[in-house]
mmCIF file of C-alpha atoms in Angstrom:
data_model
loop_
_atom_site.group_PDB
_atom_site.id
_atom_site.type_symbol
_atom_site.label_atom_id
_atom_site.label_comp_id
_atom_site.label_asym_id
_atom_site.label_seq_id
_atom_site.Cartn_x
_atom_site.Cartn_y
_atom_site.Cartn_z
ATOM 1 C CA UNK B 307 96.877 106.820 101.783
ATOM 2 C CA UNK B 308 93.775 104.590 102.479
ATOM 3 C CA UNK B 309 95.770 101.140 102.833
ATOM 4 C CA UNK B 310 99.435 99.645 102.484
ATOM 5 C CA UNK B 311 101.275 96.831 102.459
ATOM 6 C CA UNK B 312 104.850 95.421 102.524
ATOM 7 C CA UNK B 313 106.040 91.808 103.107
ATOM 8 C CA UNK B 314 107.822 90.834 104.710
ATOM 9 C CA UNK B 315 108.032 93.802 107.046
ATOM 10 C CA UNK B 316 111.258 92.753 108.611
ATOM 11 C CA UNK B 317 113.832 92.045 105.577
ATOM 12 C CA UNK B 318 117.458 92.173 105.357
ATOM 13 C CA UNK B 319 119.634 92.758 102.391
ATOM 14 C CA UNK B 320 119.151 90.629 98.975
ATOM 15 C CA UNK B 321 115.714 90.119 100.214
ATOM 16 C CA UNK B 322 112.396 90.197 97.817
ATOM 17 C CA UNK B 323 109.883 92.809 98.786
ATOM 18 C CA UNK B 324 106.600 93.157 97.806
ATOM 19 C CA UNK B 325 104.722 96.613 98.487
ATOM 20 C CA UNK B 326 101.099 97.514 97.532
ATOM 21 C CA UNK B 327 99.171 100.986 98.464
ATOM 22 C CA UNK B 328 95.866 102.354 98.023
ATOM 23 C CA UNK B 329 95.686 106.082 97.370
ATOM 24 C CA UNK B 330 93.183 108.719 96.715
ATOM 25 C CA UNK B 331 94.280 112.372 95.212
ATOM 26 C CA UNK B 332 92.316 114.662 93.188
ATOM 27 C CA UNK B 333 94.856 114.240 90.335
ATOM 28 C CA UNK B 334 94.330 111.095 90.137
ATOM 29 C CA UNK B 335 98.055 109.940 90.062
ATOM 30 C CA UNK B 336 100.879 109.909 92.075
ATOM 31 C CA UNK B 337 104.576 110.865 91.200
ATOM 32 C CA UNK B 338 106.210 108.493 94.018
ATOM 33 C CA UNK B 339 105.778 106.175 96.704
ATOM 34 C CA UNK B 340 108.692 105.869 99.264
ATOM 35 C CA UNK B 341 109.068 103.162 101.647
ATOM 36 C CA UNK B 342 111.547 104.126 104.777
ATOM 37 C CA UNK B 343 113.396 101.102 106.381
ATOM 38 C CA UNK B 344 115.458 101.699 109.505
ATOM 39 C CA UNK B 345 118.494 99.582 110.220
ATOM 40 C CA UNK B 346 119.586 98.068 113.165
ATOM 41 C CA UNK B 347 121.839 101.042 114.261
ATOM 42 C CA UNK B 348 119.115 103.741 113.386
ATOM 43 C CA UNK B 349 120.448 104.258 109.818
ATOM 44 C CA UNK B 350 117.647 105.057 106.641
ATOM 45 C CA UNK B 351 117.090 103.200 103.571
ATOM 46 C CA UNK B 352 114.681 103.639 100.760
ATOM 47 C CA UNK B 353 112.763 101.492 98.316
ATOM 48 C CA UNK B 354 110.950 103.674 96.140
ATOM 49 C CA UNK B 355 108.805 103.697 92.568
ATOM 50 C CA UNK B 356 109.032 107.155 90.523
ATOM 51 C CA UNK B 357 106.970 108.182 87.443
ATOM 52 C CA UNK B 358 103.080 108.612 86.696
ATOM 53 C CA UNK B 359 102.167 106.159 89.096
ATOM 54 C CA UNK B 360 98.129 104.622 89.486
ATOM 55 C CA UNK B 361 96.574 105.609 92.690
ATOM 56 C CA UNK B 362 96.769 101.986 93.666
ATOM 57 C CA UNK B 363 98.919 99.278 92.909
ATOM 58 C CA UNK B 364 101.528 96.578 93.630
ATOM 59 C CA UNK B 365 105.103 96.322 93.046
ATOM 60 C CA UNK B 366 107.871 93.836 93.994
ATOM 61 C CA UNK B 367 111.345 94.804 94.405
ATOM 62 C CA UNK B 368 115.043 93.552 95.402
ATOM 63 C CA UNK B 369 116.334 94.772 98.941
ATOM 64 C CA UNK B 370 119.658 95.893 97.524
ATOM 65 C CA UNK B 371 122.756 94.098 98.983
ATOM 66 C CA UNK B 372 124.619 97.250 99.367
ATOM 67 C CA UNK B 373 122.455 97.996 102.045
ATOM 68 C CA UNK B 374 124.270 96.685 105.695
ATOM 69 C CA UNK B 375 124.034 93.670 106.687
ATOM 70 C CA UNK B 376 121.589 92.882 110.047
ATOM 71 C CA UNK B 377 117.617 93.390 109.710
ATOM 72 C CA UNK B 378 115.299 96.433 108.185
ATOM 73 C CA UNK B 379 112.351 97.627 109.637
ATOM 74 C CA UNK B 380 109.443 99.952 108.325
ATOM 75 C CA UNK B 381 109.532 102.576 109.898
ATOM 76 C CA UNK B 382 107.349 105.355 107.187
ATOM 77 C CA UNK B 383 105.683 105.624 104.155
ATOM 78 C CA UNK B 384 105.512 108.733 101.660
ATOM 79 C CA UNK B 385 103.338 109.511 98.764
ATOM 80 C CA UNK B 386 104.388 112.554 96.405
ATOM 81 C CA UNK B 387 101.574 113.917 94.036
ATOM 82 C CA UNK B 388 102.084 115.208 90.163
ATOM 83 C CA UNK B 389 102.598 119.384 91.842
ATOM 84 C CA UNK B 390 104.892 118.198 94.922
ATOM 85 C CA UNK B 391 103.285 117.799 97.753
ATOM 86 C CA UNK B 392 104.304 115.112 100.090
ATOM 87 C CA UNK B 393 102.263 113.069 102.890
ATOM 88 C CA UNK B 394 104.525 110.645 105.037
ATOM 89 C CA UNK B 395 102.830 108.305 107.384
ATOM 90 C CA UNK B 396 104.912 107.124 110.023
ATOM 91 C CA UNK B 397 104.151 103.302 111.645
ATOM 92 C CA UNK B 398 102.450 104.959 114.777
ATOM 93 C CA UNK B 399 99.706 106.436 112.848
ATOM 94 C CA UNK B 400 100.508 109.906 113.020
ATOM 95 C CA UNK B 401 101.172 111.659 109.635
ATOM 96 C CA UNK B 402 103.128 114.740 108.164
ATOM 97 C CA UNK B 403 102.459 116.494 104.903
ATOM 98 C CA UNK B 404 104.897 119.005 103.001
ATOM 99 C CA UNK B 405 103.679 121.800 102.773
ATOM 100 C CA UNK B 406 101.954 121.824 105.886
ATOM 101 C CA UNK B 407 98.711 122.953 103.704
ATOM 102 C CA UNK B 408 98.860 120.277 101.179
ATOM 103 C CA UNK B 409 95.683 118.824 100.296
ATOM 104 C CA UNK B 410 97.016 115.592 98.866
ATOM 105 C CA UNK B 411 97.634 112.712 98.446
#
């Protein structure tokens, strides 16, 4: 993941979201890009964007209303490339990749 963004990065439910990301992966594409909100009482939420995906773009999205009422914070961000692997990059920098070997993206 070379860049990222999300606005607003505090949202609550109903809101519009806007996410962007910059990628690079040998494929050349990406299968998904998840972004991880936390709620106010430590519960996960999802927005995510499945298919062939471009290495970089920008989507904008609903925050569905089903989701609790009170405020959302992002907390990580994975990518998913066309064989599987997974890289998630958490908000303090660090980041994780499944399989521990994968190369990408």
């Amino acid at each position: 993941l070379n860049s990222f963004s999300v606005g607003p990065k505090v949202v609550e439910p109903g809101d519009v979201l806007t996410v962007g990301y910059n990628a690079s992966d040998d494929s050349g594409s990406l299968r998904c890009i998840i972004f991880h909100f936390t709620d106010p009482i430590d519960g996960s939420h999802q927005v995510r964007n499945d298919g062939a995906l471009p290495l970089a773009a920008t989507f904008t999205t609903q925050v569905p209303t089903s989701w609790p009422n009170g405020s959302y914070i992002l907390s990580y961000v994975t990518l998913c490339d066309p064989t599987g692997n997974q890289t998630t990059y958490a908000r303090d920098g660090r980041a994780s990749k499944i399989p521990s070997n994968a190369v990408g993206p």
